[in-house]
Every structure is written in C-alpha cells, then in structure tokens.
Amino acid sequence: MPEYFHSVKLTPERCKGCVNCTKRCPTEAIRIREGKAKITEHRCIDCGECIRRCTNHAKTAVTDSLDDLGNFQYNIALPAPTLYAQFSSDISIDVILGGLLTLGFDEVYEVAQGAEIVSAATREYLKKADVKKPAISSACPAVVRLIQVKFPELIDHLIPIEAPVEVAARLVRASRSAALQIPPEKIGVWFLTPCPAKMTAVKQPLGADKSNISGAIAISQIYGELLKAISTVPRDSRHRRATAEGVGWALSGGETRAVAAVNAMVVDEIHNVSEILEQVALGKLNKVDYIECLACSGGCIGGPLAVENRFVAEHRMKQRLEKIRAEDDRRGAVSQAGNPDPEVLTYDRRAIVPRPIMRLDEDIFKAMHKVEIMEQTLKKLPGLDCGSCGSPNCRALAEDIVQGTAAETDCLFKLRERVRDLAQEMVDLAKKLPPPLEKDDDDK
Ligand code: SF4
Ligand code: SF4
C-alpha cells in the first residue's frame, strides 16, 4: 500500500501506554506495544479522536505556523467559521478578521464564502435524477477517509463537489494572482483549521491532484496572538462578506440548512457516523436523500484543534448567527454564491480510491483461511475486551495474532493460564525426579 501523509503524530516519550486512545479509535488503528502506543499508518484517518482522549498530550497534530508566511510574496488567510466561535459574540467577525490582518496576512477570505458556493452547487446536484441515494456530503475529510477504509462500496454516494475551503482557495488564488500580477505559486493561501484531517487533506488532497491551499495552521496555535491582536482593531472595521448561510456550516446541521435538504439526516461524532454508514451499506437508508456526516461532535466547532469548549462555542455561534442575520437584513446583504465556474467545484470521485482495512489478505482464499483461524483464536480469548493486551478488543487481538503481530500470551488472562500450566508442569516434573544420591559414610 502507498504511504499516506498523516497529521496526527505520537510523541513516544509522553505516552504512558494507558490504552485510552486504543479503545476510542474508530478504525482500530492503535496498538500498545512495548508500553507505547503505535499508530498503524494505513488505518488512520486523522480524525483526531486520540488527540482528544490522551490526557498526557502524547498525540498531537502537525500543522504549519505563521513563520511559514515568510516563504511567500503575498499571504491570504482562510479562516474556518469555527474560528469565530472561539471568541465571545460581542467581538464581531469583522474585528476577528481585522485581527488576522495584523498577524502578517495581507488579506482574508472567509471559508464561509466557499461554503455558500458549495451550498448553491449542492442544491443543484440534489435535483439530478441519477444521484445515488442517500447522497453523502464530502465536506468532512475524516468521513471521506472513513468511507475509503471501512465502507469503500459507498464512494459513489459521496457528493462530487469540493469542500468549501478548497473552493475558497481556488477562487482567491486565481483572482489575486490575476489582479496583483503575482505568479500563483508565490501566493500563500493558509487555512486556519480546527481539525487535523483538514491538514492531511491539504497535504494529500482527496479528489484532486494538488490542493490550492499552501498550508494549514491550527486555530489553537494562533489563538493567543489573535486574542491580543483583536484588542487593537477598531470596532467599526468592515471585513465580513459571508452571510449566516456560510458561517452556519460550523455547526452540525448548518450544511443541511444551507443546502435546503428536506429529506435529510444529520450525523455527528465519528462513531455515530460509522454506525450510520453501516446502515447505508446494508441498504437500509436508501429512501433518505441526503446525509450530512461530520466526524466531530457538534460539527467542526468540536474540532480537536479548536480551543473553546464545544458547548460554549456552539452557544456563541448561535448568538453570532442571530446577530449576523439581523445585521444582513438591515444591510440587505445576501449570499454571493452566484454561478461559479464548474472548474472551481471539480472533485474527481474516481480519485477517492478504496483503502480497505477489513480484509485479512489480498488473496481471497488466504483471507478466508485467516478468518477461520481468527474465529477459532477468538473463542479461546476471554471476551472481556479489556484492552490490557494493547489491542482495542479481543477480536482485534485475534486478528493481530493471525497477522503475526501479537501472541496469545499478550492477553494477561492467557498469560496467567500459561504460567499456571508451566508451574504445574514443573511440579509434575519435579515429582518424576530420581531421589538424591545418599553419600556413603566411607566416602567421607
Ligand atoms: S492515550 Fe494513548 S497515546 Fe496517550 S498515553 Fe494513553 S496510550 Fe499513550
Ligand atoms: S487520528 Fe483517529 S484514526 Fe488516527 S489513530 Fe487517532 S483516533 Fe485513530
């Protein structure tokens, strides 16, 4: 299998081998070996669930930094709407965007503007007669990767429209390059992200050869500096262009509202998403038109690289959306989605290649044989799913044993049995020992 870029990394020195992360990983990508967590590269979808779970901060996301702006002639920030919810709703979006301009960016273009364009295109797409139902939103890269590894048969259900951030980057890079007469490669386009999967999607895009985004900077990384910067921005600054339709994408259900999908489902949190996709794969949800699937609880607002508590952020975002609606009503502002060039929206679904992880062997006969051995091995394990062996559950340990990456005695219960049997064998052998030779008194 080819190598994949991963944003989520482990710092082994901080790992205590506590197994918290192994049990929450949605693709069972983590094992504890020799007392440390290890991520199986081809299973990881960069959802960031392990970052949330590790209280020892051993799991982190590798992202770019403000220092990287120095490599470009002109720099544009693409803030995710989640950024706005990190601040109290008294601080307007205009002021937050003004703060970004003091951090070294020459310009700001809101991802929410891209979301408005994607909403308009999705509304049109859902009207088509040949849409495979249920259509699944492709905006969350962790969900697209989950489909690649666990449900490759659902790739045809993904909506073939680029994610808002990529649309925003394509538009702004091309237009500024033309307007400022700067070669496109000398323009730095930076996504301010709440999520490691989006960092991965920038480095290794899904559905395109190359991303138009130069890099991704974690919201948590710039938050402190931005907080200081916004105190210097005049309160009457005007930078916001996106409407509530695009900004609302930060919340679970915001996308569904924006695309005006009626017969729709909204599913957030990666384990819930996995359960629903299982139902789609079984053909149980064919009558649903559209499913918005989001890896994080509450939507992007719950991303592991955001700083604010997800519930607080959600509350702030709802207040903010009300304010924006009222303000836009006064100003008569409307979504500027228009009719974008289809090139801007191009997303090649064929480039989403299946990466199945459920198969035990490429050779179908060997795979079937391994399944048989795995089932027999599983029957011998205690079935407690305690995780103390370093695999997330007994089934995963049975699979690891069959694949030769673990031994039955990694299970503490099996190890105890083995030690007891060995001890018994030693006792039995000791009973068979010949009596010690008595030394003759004449030998003295
Ligand atoms: S949660 Fe995972 S990475 Fe963190 S200390 Fe425990 S085993 Fe290590
Ligand atoms: S990022 Fe997600 S898929 Fe990857 S190891 Fe962590 S929990 Fe598992």
XYZ file of C-alpha atoms and ligand atoms in Angstrom:
460
model
C 0.000 0.000 0.000
C 1.281 3.534 -0.761
C 2.476 5.788 2.070
C -0.031 8.329 3.372
C 0.663 11.654 4.952
C -0.661 11.885 8.500
C -1.102 15.000 10.534
C -1.707 13.079 13.784
C 1.570 12.027 15.408
C 2.689 10.359 18.623
C 5.361 11.675 20.978
C 6.546 8.350 22.490
C 8.264 9.957 25.499
C 4.890 11.274 26.704
C 2.957 8.049 26.124
C 2.210 6.018 29.262
C 0.596 3.119 27.416
C -2.691 3.725 29.236
C -4.855 2.306 26.326
C -7.356 5.208 26.432
C -6.752 6.031 22.777
C -6.793 2.426 21.516
C -10.349 1.941 22.685
C -11.692 5.121 21.045
C -10.015 4.931 17.649
C -12.831 4.396 15.099
C -10.660 2.331 12.765
C -8.777 0.364 15.455
C -5.546 1.882 14.198
C -3.748 1.992 17.560
C -1.954 -0.770 19.441
C 0.148 -0.612 22.584
C 3.420 -2.415 22.000
C 6.364 -2.387 24.395
C 4.432 0.011 26.614
C 3.875 2.682 23.948
C 1.063 3.490 21.519
C 1.738 2.764 17.864
C -0.456 4.014 15.004
C -0.986 1.644 12.098
C -0.489 4.127 9.285
C -2.840 2.660 6.675
C -5.762 2.501 9.118
C -5.517 6.043 10.480
C -7.996 8.600 9.073
C -6.612 11.576 11.063
C -9.928 12.120 12.821
C -8.125 13.428 15.915
C -10.183 11.360 18.353
C -6.961 10.133 20.010
C -5.774 13.734 20.496
C -8.941 14.397 22.495
C -8.571 11.232 24.580
C -4.902 11.466 25.528
C -4.612 13.342 28.790
C -0.818 13.022 28.562
C -0.736 15.059 25.333
C 1.206 12.307 23.608
C -0.888 12.686 20.450
C -0.613 15.945 18.563
C -1.355 17.309 15.106
C 1.470 18.579 12.969
C 0.415 21.818 11.304
C 2.108 24.822 9.709
C 2.911 28.041 11.545
C 2.876 31.800 10.992
C 6.653 31.596 10.347
C 5.858 29.845 7.041
C 4.291 33.048 5.702
C 7.807 34.300 5.030
C 8.131 31.874 2.091
C 5.524 33.767 0.021
C 5.192 37.188 -1.572
C 1.514 37.652 -0.641
C -0.396 35.790 2.068
C -4.114 35.142 2.361
C -5.809 33.716 5.470
C -8.785 31.389 5.008
C -10.428 31.279 8.441
C -12.796 28.385 9.116
C -16.084 29.743 10.545
C -15.266 27.793 13.729
C -12.611 30.438 14.452
C -15.350 32.990 15.152
C -16.857 30.824 17.893
C -13.606 30.886 19.875
C -14.401 34.473 20.821
C -17.313 35.978 22.687
C -20.093 37.075 20.338
C -19.517 40.710 21.465
C -16.397 40.633 19.296
C -17.657 40.898 15.738
C -16.434 38.759 12.866
C -15.166 41.987 11.266
C -12.905 42.601 14.243
C -11.632 38.997 14.286
C -10.799 39.242 10.577
C -9.139 42.610 11.201
C -7.028 40.916 13.900
C -5.785 38.357 11.366
C -4.535 41.185 9.162
C -2.257 42.318 11.974
C -0.695 38.846 12.268
C 1.053 39.074 8.907
C -1.671 38.156 6.409
C -2.165 40.593 3.530
C -5.758 39.599 3.008
C -8.528 37.478 4.486
C -11.005 35.367 2.516
C -13.655 33.558 4.515
C -14.126 29.807 4.080
C -17.804 30.575 4.735
C -17.886 32.295 1.316
C -16.729 28.991 -0.202
C -19.453 27.246 1.821
C -22.106 29.447 0.195
C -20.876 28.461 -3.260
C -20.820 24.769 -2.301
C -24.337 25.079 -0.836
C -25.663 26.503 -4.115
C -23.930 23.777 -6.161
C -25.192 21.025 -3.829
C -28.778 22.292 -4.117
C -28.479 21.861 -7.896
C -26.756 18.469 -7.604
C -29.515 17.051 -5.388
C -32.110 17.882 -8.070
C -30.478 15.477 -10.534
C -32.279 12.236 -11.280
C -29.216 9.962 -11.241
C -27.958 10.841 -7.747
C -27.124 7.722 -5.765
C -29.259 7.902 -2.609
C -28.527 8.726 0.054
C -26.073 11.358 -1.181
C -23.332 11.802 1.426
C -21.673 15.156 1.987
C -17.955 15.119 1.134
C -17.050 18.230 3.149
C -15.547 16.391 6.149
C -12.241 14.768 5.086
C -12.205 12.379 8.068
C -15.574 10.998 6.924
C -14.334 10.616 3.340
C -11.312 8.707 4.654
C -13.534 6.577 6.886
C -15.505 5.636 3.772
C -12.263 4.811 1.953
C -11.057 2.415 4.626
C -14.236 0.922 6.100
C -17.004 1.441 3.534
C -15.368 1.662 0.079
C -18.632 0.488 -1.504
C -20.129 3.883 -0.538
C -17.668 6.033 -2.505
C -20.303 6.506 -5.242
C -22.620 8.104 -2.667
C -20.202 10.972 -1.981
C -21.318 14.297 -3.450
C -18.743 15.130 -6.149
C -18.261 18.736 -5.110
C -15.125 20.121 -3.496
C -15.080 21.115 0.180
C -15.712 24.839 0.901
C -12.105 25.521 1.906
C -10.727 24.163 -1.354
C -13.279 26.126 -3.396
C -12.360 29.290 -1.497
C -8.633 28.656 -2.085
C -9.075 28.034 -5.827
C -11.091 31.194 -6.268
C -8.943 33.520 -4.227
C -5.592 32.270 -5.534
C -6.642 32.664 -9.171
C -8.294 36.056 -8.746
C -5.466 37.624 -6.696
C -2.810 36.252 -8.990
C -4.549 37.934 -11.949
C -5.328 41.174 -10.123
C -1.922 41.642 -8.484
C 0.168 40.147 -11.303
C 1.838 37.742 -8.860
C 2.567 34.161 -10.017
C 0.071 31.809 -8.266
C 2.877 29.838 -6.612
C 4.119 32.986 -4.872
C 0.786 33.452 -3.120
C 0.485 31.709 0.253
C -3.093 30.562 0.997
C -3.450 29.459 4.628
C -6.342 27.571 6.124
C -6.933 28.295 9.811
C -8.193 24.904 10.847
C -9.960 23.294 13.812
C -9.154 19.819 12.528
C -6.133 17.574 11.755
C -7.982 15.748 8.947
C -8.117 19.046 7.044
C -4.362 19.426 7.465
C -3.976 15.968 5.956
C -6.365 16.876 3.126
C -4.186 19.890 2.299
C -1.020 17.800 2.080
C -2.717 14.868 0.388
C -5.932 16.111 -1.239
C -8.873 13.828 -1.809
C -10.412 14.102 -5.254
C -7.707 16.369 -6.729
C -4.014 16.107 -7.637
C -2.923 19.157 -5.739
C -4.569 21.416 -3.219
C -4.741 25.164 -3.800
C -4.115 25.632 -0.090
C -0.457 26.216 0.779
C -0.773 25.009 4.351
C -2.959 24.725 7.424
C -2.419 26.465 10.754
C -4.202 25.139 13.844
C -6.665 27.572 15.416
C -5.185 26.598 18.803
C -1.773 27.739 17.589
C -2.752 31.287 16.641
C -5.482 31.852 19.210
C -3.289 33.588 21.845
C -1.707 36.007 19.366
C -5.028 36.700 17.690
C -6.691 37.448 21.026
C -4.031 40.082 21.729
C -4.261 41.445 18.174
C -8.022 41.983 18.150
C -7.815 44.364 21.093
C -6.053 46.801 18.736
C -8.621 46.570 15.914
C -11.165 49.425 15.613
C -14.652 48.175 16.490
C -16.158 49.696 13.334
C -13.884 47.713 10.932
C -15.661 46.070 7.991
C -14.227 42.817 6.600
C -17.005 40.209 6.758
C -18.542 39.216 3.441
C -20.064 35.801 4.189
C -23.654 35.536 5.372
C -25.198 33.287 8.036
C -25.711 30.615 5.350
C -21.954 30.019 5.047
C -20.955 30.805 8.635
C -23.572 28.327 9.902
C -21.619 25.441 8.330
C -19.506 25.397 11.508
C -22.387 23.780 13.376
C -23.782 20.327 12.928
C -26.879 20.741 10.691
C -25.654 24.043 9.217
C -24.803 22.427 5.924
C -28.211 20.739 5.654
C -29.936 24.062 6.340
C -27.787 25.802 3.735
C -28.499 23.229 1.019
C -32.193 23.276 1.987
C -32.290 19.496 2.053
C -35.631 18.279 3.426
C -35.436 14.501 3.461
C -32.066 14.617 5.203
C -30.184 13.215 8.173
C -27.516 14.981 10.210
C -24.999 12.724 11.952
C -22.071 13.945 14.000
C -19.284 12.232 16.011
C -17.182 9.662 14.213
C -18.570 6.534 15.928
C -22.143 7.631 15.176
C -21.114 8.283 11.588
C -19.604 4.801 11.363
C -22.861 3.229 12.631
C -24.980 5.162 10.132
C -22.659 4.350 7.235
C -23.016 0.699 8.183
C -26.776 1.082 7.760
C -26.290 2.801 4.403
C -24.022 -0.057 3.315
C -26.752 -2.532 4.270
C -29.204 -0.597 2.053
C -31.393 0.452 4.991
C -31.360 4.194 4.253
C -31.994 4.252 0.501
C -35.052 6.440 0.946
C -33.070 9.263 2.572
C -31.946 11.921 0.055
C -29.008 13.422 1.844
C -26.788 12.727 4.845
C -24.579 15.343 6.425
C -21.827 13.381 8.197
C -19.352 15.123 10.480
C -16.514 13.444 12.367
C -16.576 15.808 15.339
C -19.258 16.042 17.941
C -21.309 19.178 17.262
C -19.660 19.620 13.846
C -16.420 21.489 13.054
C -16.995 23.551 16.161
C -15.995 20.439 18.167
C -12.716 20.030 16.247
C -9.728 18.935 18.368
C -7.638 21.928 17.256
C -10.184 24.492 18.451
C -9.632 25.976 21.914
C -13.108 26.658 23.278
C -15.323 24.030 24.887
C -17.621 22.695 22.186
C -20.858 23.589 24.020
C -19.705 27.110 24.797
C -18.591 27.525 21.183
C -21.941 26.253 19.936
C -23.819 28.701 22.145
C -21.648 31.588 20.963
C -22.072 30.606 17.335
C -25.863 30.523 17.646
C -25.844 34.013 19.176
C -23.483 35.203 16.472
C -25.665 33.801 13.686
C -28.677 35.681 15.037
C -26.666 38.902 15.058
C -25.395 38.353 11.515
C -28.906 37.687 10.222
C -30.228 40.854 11.825
C -27.280 42.878 10.530
C -27.580 41.479 6.997
C -31.319 42.175 6.970
C -30.525 45.790 7.808
C -27.775 45.997 5.193
C -29.726 43.993 2.602
C -26.726 41.644 2.261
C -27.298 38.288 0.550
C -25.197 35.221 -0.203
C -22.903 35.936 -3.162
C -22.669 32.334 -4.349
C -23.732 33.214 -7.928
C -22.902 30.700 -10.647
C -19.278 29.726 -10.138
C -17.155 28.250 -12.867
C -17.689 24.445 -12.601
C -13.870 24.102 -12.608
C -13.829 25.675 -9.164
C -16.071 22.906 -7.851
C -14.417 19.978 -9.609
C -13.945 16.974 -7.413
C -12.869 13.730 -9.010
C -14.658 10.975 -7.116
C -12.569 8.402 -9.003
C -9.503 9.696 -7.149
C -11.058 8.514 -3.877
C -9.542 5.067 -4.054
C -10.738 2.317 -1.727
C -8.243 1.509 1.033
C -9.987 -1.447 2.677
C -8.665 -2.428 6.087
C -11.140 -5.163 6.876
C -9.576 -7.725 4.534
C -7.048 -10.067 6.168
C -5.190 -10.901 2.956
C -5.094 -9.744 -0.669
C -5.586 -13.368 -1.731
C -9.237 -14.234 -1.139
C -8.532 -17.904 -0.257
C -5.815 -16.986 2.219
C -8.123 -14.325 3.652
C -10.896 -16.886 4.182
C -8.485 -19.271 5.863
C -7.266 -16.491 8.138
C -10.852 -15.601 9.085
C -11.379 -19.217 10.150
C -8.238 -19.233 12.315
C -9.164 -15.840 13.711
C -12.603 -17.088 14.805
C -11.022 -20.134 16.495
C -8.459 -17.914 18.227
C -11.194 -15.530 19.343
C -13.102 -18.372 21.013
C -10.069 -19.070 23.191
C -9.808 -15.459 24.394
C -11.767 -14.321 27.485
C -14.080 -11.911 25.587
C -13.713 -9.145 28.172
C -12.449 -6.555 25.675
C -10.343 -5.084 28.482
C -7.624 -3.792 26.161
C -4.809 -4.706 28.562
C -3.157 -6.737 25.780
C -2.592 -3.499 23.864
C -5.197 -4.279 21.179
C -8.544 -2.455 21.444
C -10.620 -5.616 21.996
C -10.412 -9.419 21.882
C -11.421 -9.574 18.193
C -8.625 -7.149 17.279
C -6.128 -9.222 19.303
C -7.276 -12.383 17.475
C -6.710 -10.563 14.179
C -3.264 -9.396 15.322
C -2.329 -12.953 16.317
C -3.395 -14.268 12.904
C -1.444 -11.487 11.192
C 1.623 -12.360 13.294
C 1.864 -9.011 15.089
C 0.823 -10.304 18.530
C 0.957 -13.504 20.574
C -1.770 -15.227 22.571
C 0.225 -14.551 25.752
C -0.187 -10.784 25.204
C -3.572 -11.457 26.821
C -2.992 -11.266 30.586
C -5.563 -13.995 31.221
C -3.910 -16.347 28.723
C -0.507 -15.449 30.169
C -1.752 -16.317 33.668
C -3.096 -19.659 32.383
C 0.219 -20.346 30.655
C 2.242 -19.512 33.803
C -0.073 -21.704 35.894
C 0.293 -24.585 33.397
C 4.064 -24.177 33.353
C 4.187 -24.120 37.150
C 2.071 -27.286 37.251
C 4.361 -28.929 34.676
C 7.387 -28.051 36.812
C 5.723 -29.564 39.892
C 4.833 -32.712 37.887
C 8.367 -32.951 36.516
C 9.808 -32.444 39.981
C 7.794 -35.460 41.168
C 9.477 -37.586 38.497
C 12.981 -36.641 39.604
C 15.042 -39.625 40.926
C 15.753 -39.461 44.664
C 19.021 -37.693 45.526
C 22.025 -39.964 45.859
C 22.834 -40.792 49.502
C 26.543 -40.349 50.137
C 28.268 -43.344 51.755
C 29.959 -42.707 55.127
C 33.135 -44.460 53.767
C 33.401 -41.721 51.107
C 33.973 -39.107 53.806
S -3.981 7.801 25.482
Fe -2.752 6.614 24.011
S -1.048 7.994 23.443
Fe -1.982 8.845 25.318
S -0.717 7.966 26.998
Fe -2.510 6.619 26.707
S -1.739 5.036 25.278
Fe -0.302 6.760 25.146
S -6.382 10.090 14.380
Fe -8.294 8.903 14.539
S -7.963 7.158 13.170
Fe -5.932 8.057 13.543
S -5.099 6.881 15.265
Fe -6.112 8.720 16.129
S -8.191 8.015 16.616
Fe -7.329 6.503 15.212
